[in-house]
Coordinates of N, CA and C in Angstrom, one line a residue:
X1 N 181.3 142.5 267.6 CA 182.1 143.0 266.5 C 182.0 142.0 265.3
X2 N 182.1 142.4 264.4 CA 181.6 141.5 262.9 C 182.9 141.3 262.5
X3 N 182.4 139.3 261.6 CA 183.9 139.2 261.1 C 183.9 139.1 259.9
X4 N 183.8 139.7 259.4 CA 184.0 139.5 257.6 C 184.8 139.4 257.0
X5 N 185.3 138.9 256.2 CA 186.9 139.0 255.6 C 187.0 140.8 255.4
X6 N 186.8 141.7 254.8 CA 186.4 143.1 255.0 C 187.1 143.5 256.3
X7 N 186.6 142.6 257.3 CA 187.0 143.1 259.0 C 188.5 143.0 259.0
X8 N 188.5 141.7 258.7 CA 189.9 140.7 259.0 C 190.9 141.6 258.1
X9 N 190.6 142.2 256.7 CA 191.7 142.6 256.0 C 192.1 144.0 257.0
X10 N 191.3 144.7 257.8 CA 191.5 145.8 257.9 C 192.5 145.8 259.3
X11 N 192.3 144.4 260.0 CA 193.4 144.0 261.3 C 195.0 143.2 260.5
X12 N 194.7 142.9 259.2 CA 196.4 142.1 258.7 C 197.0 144.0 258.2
X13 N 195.7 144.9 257.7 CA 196.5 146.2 257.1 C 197.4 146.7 258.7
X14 N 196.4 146.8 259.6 CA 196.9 147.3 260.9 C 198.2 146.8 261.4
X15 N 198.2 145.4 261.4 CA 199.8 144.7 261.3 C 200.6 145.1 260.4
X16 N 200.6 145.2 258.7 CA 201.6 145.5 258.2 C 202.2 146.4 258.4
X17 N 201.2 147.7 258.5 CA 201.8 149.3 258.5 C 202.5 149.1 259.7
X18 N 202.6 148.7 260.8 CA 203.2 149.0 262.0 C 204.5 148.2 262.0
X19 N 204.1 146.6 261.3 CA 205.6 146.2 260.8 C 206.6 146.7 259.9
X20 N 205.8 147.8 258.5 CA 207.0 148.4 257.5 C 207.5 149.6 258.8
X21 N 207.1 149.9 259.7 CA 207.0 151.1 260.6 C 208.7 150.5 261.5
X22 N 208.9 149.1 262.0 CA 209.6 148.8 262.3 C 210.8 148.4 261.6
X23 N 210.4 148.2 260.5 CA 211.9 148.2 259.3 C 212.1 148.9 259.0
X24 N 211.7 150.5 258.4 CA 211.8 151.8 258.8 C 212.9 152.0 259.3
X25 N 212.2 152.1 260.8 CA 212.6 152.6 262.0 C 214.8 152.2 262.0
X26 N 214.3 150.6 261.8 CA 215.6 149.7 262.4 C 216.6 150.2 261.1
X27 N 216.3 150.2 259.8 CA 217.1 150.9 258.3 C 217.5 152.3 258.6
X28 N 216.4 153.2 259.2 CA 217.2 154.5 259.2 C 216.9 155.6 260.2
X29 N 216.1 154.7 261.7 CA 216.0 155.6 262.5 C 215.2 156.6 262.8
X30 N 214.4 156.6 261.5 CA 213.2 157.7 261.5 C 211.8 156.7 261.0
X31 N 211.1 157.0 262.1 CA 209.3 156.6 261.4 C 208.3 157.8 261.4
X32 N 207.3 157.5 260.7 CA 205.8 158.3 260.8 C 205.7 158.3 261.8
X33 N 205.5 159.4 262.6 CA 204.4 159.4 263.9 C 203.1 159.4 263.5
X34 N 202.7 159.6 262.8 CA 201.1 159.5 262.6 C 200.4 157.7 262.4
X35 N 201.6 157.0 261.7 CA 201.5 155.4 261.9 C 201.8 155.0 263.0
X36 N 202.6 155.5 263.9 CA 203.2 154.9 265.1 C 202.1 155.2 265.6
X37 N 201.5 156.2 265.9 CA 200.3 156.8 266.9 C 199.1 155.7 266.6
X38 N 198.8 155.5 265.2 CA 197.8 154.4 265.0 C 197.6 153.0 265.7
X39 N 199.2 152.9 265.8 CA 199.3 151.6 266.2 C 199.4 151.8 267.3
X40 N 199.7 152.3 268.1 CA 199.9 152.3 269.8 C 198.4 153.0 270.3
X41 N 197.5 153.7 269.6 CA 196.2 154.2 270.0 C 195.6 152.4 269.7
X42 N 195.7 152.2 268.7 CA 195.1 150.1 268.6 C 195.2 149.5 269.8
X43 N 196.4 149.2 270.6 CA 196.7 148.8 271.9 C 196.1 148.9 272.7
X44 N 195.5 150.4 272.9 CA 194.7 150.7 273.8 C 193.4 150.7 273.5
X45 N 192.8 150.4 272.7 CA 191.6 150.2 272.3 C 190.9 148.8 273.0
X46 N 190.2 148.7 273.8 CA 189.8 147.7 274.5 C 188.3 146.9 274.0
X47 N 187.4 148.0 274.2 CA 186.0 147.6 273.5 C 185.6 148.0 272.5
X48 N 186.5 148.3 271.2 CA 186.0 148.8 270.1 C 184.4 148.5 269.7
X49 N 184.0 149.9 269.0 CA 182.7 149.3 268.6 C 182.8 148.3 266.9
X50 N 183.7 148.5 266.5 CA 184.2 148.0 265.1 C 185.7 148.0 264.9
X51 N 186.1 147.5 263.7 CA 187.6 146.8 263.7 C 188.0 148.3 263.2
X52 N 187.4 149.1 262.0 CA 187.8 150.2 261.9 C 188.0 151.0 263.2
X53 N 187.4 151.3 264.0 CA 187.1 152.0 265.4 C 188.9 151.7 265.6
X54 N 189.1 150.2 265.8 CA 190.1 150.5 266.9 C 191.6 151.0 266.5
X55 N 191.5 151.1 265.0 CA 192.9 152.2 264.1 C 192.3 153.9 264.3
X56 N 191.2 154.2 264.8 CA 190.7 155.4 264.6 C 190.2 155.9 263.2
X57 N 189.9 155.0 262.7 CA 188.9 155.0 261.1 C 189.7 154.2 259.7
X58 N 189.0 153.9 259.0 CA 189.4 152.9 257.9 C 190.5 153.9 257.7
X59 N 190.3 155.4 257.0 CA 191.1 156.1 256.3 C 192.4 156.0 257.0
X60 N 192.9 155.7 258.2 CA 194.1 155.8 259.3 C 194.6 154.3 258.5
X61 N 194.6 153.5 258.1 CA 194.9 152.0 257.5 C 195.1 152.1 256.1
X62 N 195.2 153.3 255.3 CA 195.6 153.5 253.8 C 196.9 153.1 253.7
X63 N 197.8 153.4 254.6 CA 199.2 152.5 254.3 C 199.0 150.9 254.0
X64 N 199.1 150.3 255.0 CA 198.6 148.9 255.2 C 197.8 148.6 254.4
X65 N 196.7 149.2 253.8 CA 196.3 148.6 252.8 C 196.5 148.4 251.5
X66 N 197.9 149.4 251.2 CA 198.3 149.5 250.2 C 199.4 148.4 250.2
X67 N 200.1 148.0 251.4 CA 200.9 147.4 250.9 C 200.3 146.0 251.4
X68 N 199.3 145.8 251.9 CA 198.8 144.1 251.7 C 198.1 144.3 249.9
X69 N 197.8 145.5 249.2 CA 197.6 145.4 247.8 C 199.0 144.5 246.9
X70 N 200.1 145.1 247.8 CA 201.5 144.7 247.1 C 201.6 143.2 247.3
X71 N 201.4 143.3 248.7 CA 201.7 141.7 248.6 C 200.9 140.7 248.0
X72 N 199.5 140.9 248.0 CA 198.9 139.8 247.1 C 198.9 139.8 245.6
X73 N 199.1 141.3 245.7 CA 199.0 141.0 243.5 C 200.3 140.6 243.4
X74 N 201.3 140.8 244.4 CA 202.8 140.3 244.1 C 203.5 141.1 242.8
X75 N 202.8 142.6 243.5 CA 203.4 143.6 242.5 C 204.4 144.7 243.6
X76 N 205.4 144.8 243.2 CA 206.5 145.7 244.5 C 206.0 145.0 245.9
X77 N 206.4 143.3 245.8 CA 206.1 142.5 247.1 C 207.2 143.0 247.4
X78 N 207.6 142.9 249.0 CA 208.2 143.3 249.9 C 208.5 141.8 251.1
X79 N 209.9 140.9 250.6 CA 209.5 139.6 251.2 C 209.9 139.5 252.5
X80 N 210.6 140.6 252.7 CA 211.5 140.6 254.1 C 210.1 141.0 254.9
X81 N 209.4 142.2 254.6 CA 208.3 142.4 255.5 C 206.9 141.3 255.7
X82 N 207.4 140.6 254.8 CA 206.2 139.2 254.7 C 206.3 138.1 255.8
X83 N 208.2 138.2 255.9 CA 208.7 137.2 256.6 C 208.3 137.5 258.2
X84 N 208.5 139.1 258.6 CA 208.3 139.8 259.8 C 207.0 139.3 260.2
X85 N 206.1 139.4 259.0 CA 204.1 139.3 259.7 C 204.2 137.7 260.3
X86 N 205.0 136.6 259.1 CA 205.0 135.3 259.6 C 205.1 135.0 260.5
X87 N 206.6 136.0 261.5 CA 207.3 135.7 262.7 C 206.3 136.2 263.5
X88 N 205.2 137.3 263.2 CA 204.9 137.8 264.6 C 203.4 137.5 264.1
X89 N 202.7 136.3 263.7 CA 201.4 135.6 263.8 C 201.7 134.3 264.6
X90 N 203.2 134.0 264.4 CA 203.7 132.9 265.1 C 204.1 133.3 267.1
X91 N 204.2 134.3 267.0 CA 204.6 134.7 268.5 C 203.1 134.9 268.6
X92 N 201.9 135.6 267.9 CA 201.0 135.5 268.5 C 200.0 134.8 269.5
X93 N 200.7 133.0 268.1 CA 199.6 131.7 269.0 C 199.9 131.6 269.9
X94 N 201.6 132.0 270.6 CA 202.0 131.3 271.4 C 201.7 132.3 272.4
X95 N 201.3 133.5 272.7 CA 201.3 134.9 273.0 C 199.6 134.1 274.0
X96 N 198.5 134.0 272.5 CA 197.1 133.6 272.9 C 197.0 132.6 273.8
X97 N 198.2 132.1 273.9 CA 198.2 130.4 274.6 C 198.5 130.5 276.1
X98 N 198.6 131.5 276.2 CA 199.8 131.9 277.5 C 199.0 132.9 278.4
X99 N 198.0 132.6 279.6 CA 197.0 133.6 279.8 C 197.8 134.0 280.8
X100 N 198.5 133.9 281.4 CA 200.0 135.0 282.5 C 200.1 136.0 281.7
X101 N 201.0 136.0 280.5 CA 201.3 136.6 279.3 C 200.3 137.5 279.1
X102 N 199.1 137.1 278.9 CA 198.1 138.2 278.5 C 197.3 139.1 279.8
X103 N 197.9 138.2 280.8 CA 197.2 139.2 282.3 C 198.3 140.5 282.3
X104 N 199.4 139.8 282.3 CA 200.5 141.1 282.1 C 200.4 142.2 281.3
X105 N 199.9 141.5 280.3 CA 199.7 143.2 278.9 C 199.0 143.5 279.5
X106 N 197.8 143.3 279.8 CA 196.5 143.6 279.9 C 196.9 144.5 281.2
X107 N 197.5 144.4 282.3 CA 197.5 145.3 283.1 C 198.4 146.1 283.4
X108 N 199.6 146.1 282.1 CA 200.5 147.0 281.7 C 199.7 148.1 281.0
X109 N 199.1 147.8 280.5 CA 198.2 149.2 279.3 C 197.6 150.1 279.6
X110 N 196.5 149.9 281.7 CA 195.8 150.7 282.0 C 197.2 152.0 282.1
X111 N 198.3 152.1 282.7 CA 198.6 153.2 283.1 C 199.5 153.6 281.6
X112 N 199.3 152.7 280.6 CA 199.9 153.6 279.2 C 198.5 154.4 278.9
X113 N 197.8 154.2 279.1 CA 196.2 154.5 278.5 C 196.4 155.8 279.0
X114 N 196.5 155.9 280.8 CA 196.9 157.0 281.3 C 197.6 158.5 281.1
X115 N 198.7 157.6 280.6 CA 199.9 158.5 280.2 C 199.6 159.2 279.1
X116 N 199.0 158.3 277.9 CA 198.7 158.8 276.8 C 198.2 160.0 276.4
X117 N 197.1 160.1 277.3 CA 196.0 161.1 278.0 C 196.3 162.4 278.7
X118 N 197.5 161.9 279.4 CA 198.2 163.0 279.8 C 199.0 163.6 279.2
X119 N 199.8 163.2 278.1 CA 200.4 163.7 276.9 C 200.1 164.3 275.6
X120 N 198.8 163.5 275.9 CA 198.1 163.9 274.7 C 199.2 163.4 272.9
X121 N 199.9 162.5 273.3 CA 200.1 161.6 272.0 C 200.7 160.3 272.1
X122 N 200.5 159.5 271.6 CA 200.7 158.5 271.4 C 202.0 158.0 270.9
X123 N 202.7 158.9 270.4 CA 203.9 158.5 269.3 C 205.3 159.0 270.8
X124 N 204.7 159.7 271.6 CA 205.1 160.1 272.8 C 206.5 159.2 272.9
X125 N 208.0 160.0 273.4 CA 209.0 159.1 273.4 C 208.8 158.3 274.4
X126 N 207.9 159.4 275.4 CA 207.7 158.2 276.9 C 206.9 157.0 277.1
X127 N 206.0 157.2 276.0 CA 204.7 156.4 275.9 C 205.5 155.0 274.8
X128 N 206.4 155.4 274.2 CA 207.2 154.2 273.3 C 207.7 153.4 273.9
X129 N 208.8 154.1 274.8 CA 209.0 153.3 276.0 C 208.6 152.9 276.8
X130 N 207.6 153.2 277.3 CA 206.6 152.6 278.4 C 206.0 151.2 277.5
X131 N 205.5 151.2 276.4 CA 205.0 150.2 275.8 C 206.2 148.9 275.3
X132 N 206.9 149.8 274.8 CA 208.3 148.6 274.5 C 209.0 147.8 275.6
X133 N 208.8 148.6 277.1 CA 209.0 147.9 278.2 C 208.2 147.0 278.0
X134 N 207.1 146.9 278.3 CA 206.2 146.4 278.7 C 206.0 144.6 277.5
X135 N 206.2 145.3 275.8 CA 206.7 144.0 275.2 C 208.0 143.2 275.9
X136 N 208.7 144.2 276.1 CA 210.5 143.5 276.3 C 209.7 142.2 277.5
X137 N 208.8 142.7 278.7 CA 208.7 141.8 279.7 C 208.0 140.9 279.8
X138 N 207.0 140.9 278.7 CA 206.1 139.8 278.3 C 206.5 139.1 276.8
X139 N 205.9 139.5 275.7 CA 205.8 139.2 274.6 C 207.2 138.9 274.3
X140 N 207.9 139.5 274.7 CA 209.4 139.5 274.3 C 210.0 138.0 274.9
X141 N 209.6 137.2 275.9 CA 209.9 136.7 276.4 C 209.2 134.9 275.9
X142 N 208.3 135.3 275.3 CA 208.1 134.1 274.7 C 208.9 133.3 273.0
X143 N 208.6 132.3 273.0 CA 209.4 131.8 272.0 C 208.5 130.9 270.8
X144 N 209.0 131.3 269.3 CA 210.2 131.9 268.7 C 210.2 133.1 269.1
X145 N 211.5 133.8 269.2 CA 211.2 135.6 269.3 C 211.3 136.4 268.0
X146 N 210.3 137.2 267.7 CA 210.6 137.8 266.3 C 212.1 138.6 266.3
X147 N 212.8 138.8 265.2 CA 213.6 138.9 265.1 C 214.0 140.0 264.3
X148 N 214.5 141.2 264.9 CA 214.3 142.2 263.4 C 216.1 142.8 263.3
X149 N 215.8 142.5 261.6 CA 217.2 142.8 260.9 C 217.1 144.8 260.9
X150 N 218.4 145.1 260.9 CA 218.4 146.5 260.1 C 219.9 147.3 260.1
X151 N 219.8 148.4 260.1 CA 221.2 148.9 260.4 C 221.8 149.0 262.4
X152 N 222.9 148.5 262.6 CA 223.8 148.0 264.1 C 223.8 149.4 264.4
X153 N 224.2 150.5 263.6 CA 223.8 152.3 264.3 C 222.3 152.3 264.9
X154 N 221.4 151.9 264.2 CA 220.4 152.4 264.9 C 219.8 151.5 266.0
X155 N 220.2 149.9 266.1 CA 219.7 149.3 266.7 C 220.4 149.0 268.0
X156 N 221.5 150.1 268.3 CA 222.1 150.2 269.4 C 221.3 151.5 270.4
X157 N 220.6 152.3 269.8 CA 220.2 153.1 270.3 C 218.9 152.8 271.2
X158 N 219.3 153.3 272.4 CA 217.3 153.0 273.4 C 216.3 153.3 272.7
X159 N 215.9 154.5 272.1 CA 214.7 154.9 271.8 C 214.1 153.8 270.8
X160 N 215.1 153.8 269.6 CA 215.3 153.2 268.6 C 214.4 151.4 268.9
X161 N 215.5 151.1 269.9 CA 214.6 149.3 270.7 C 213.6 149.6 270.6
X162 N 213.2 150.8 271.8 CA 211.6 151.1 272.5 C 210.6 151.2 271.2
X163 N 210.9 151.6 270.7 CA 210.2 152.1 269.9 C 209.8 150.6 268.6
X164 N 211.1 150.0 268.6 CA 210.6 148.5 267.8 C 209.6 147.8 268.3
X165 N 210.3 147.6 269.8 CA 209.0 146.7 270.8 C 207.6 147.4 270.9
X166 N 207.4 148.4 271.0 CA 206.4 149.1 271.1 C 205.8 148.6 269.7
X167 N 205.9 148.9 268.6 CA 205.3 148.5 266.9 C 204.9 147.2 267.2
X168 N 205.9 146.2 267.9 CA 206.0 144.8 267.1 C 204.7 144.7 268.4
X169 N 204.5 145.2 269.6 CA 203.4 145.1 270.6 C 202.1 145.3 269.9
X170 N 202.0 146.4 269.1 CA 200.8 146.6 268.5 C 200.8 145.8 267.3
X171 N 201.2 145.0 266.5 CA 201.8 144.3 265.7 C 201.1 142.9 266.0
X172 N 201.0 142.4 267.2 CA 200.9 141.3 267.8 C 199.0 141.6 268.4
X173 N 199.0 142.7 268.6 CA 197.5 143.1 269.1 C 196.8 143.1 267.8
X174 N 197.5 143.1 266.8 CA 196.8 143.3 265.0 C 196.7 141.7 265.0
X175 N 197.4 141.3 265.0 CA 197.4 139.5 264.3 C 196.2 138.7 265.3
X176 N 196.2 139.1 266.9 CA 195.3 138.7 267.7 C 193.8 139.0 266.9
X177 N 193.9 140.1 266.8 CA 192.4 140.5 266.0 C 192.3 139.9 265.0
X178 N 192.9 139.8 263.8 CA 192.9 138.9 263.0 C 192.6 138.2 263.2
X179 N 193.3 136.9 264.0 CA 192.5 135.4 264.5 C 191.6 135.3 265.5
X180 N 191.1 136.0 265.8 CA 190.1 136.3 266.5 C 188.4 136.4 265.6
X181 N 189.1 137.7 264.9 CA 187.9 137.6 263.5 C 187.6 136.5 262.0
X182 N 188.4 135.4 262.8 CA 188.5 134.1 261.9 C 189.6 133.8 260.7
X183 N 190.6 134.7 260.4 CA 191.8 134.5 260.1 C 192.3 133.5 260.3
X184 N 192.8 132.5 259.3 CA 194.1 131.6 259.6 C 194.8 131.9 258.4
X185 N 196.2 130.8 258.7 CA 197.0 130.7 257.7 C 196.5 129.8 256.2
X186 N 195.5 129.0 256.0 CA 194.6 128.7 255.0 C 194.6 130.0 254.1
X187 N 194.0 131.1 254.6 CA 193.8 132.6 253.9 C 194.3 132.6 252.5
X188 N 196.0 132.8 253.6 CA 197.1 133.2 252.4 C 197.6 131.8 251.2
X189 N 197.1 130.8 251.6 CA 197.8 129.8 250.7 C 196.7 129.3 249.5
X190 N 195.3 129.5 249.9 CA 194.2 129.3 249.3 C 193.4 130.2 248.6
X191 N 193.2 131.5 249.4 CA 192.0 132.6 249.3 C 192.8 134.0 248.8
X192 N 193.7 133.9 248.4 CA 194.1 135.7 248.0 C 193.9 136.1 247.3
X193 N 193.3 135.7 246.4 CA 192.0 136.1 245.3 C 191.4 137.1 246.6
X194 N 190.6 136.2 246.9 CA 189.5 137.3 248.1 C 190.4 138.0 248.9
X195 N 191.3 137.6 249.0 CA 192.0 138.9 250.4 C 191.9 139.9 249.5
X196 N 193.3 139.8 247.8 CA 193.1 140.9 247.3 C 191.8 141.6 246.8
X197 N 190.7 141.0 246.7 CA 189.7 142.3 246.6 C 188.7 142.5 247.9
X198 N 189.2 141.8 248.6 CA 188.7 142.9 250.0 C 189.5 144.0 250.2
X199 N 191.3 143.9 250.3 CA 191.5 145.3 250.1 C 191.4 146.2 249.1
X200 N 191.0 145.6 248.0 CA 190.5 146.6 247.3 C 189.4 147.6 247.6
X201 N 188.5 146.8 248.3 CA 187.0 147.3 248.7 C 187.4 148.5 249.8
X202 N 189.1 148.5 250.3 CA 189.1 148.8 251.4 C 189.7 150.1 251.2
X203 N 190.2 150.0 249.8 CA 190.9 150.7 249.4 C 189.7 152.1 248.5
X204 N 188.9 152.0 248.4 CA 187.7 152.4 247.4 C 187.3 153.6 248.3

């Protein structure tokens, strides 16, 4: 798989959308299924042939790339969702560091893969929960823990958790890719010139 900044923008878009998906969610209870599905179809994506491949095509990443547009021109930035990517690039290193940690996802996913298949969707209430389990008992358990604000109505409700943990799961599979395809934090403090016109490019 190729890492071009081009690649890399299209794994921080895959993170964002799934993060505004979880502030959403936690403010009023309702998300996109078609974003949710993107991001939990990412999860399972194992050997992609390309970084587009494993969202199901660039065009599935137009959210995300609209709002990593926001945040580097620092036009309608969104700082609370800035703070979220920080928290969960930081659970990631510690996520990457931790190979128990990654044997467990890794063999929590085959029977979501399953399920999925059997359902035939991804945004599936059962398949949310099955995946948000599966953060609550790994990722969830490492430290710092990301931490999401929103409305105490909705964040009392089951589905409502599952369905956080499940985002912030695929969330954390976005940021991996990212540093994987040569991302660091240098990027954002040095290069956003070039981030913003790779999503531009991304955006075209």
């Amino acid at each position: 798989m190729s890492s071009t900044i081009d690649d890399r923008i299209l794994a921080l878009a895959g993170m964002a959308q799934a993060l505004q998906q979880v502030r959403r969610i936690a403010d009023t209870g309702q998300s996109d299924s078609r974003i949710v599905a993107t991001a939990i179809n990412s999860v399972l994506q194992i050997d992609a042939p390309s970084v587009a491949a494993v969202y199901g095509g660039r065009q599935a990443l137009g959210p995300g790339l609209r709002l990593l547009h926001n945040q580097f021109s620092g036009q309608n930035q969104d700082k609370a969702l800035g703070k979220l990517a920080l928290a969960v690039l930081q659970v990631e290193r510690r996520f990457s560091a931790t190979p128990a940690c990654i044997q467990a996802v890794a063999a929590g996913i085959a029977p979501v893969a399953s399920q999925v298949e059997r359902l035939g969707d991804a945004a599936h209430p059962d398949v949310l929960a099955a995946v948000g389990a599966l953060y609550a008992d790994t990722i969830s358990q490492l430290r710092p823990r990301v931490m999401v604000q929103g409305n105490p109505h909705y964040l009392a409700q089951p589905g409502v958790v599952a369905e956080i943990r499940a985002l912030l799961l695929a969330a954390v599979r976005s940021a991996m890719l990212w540093r994987q395809l040569g991302g660091n934090y240098w990027d954002f403090l040095f290069f956003r010139a070039r981030l913003l016109a790779a999503v531009e490019r991304g955006l075209q």
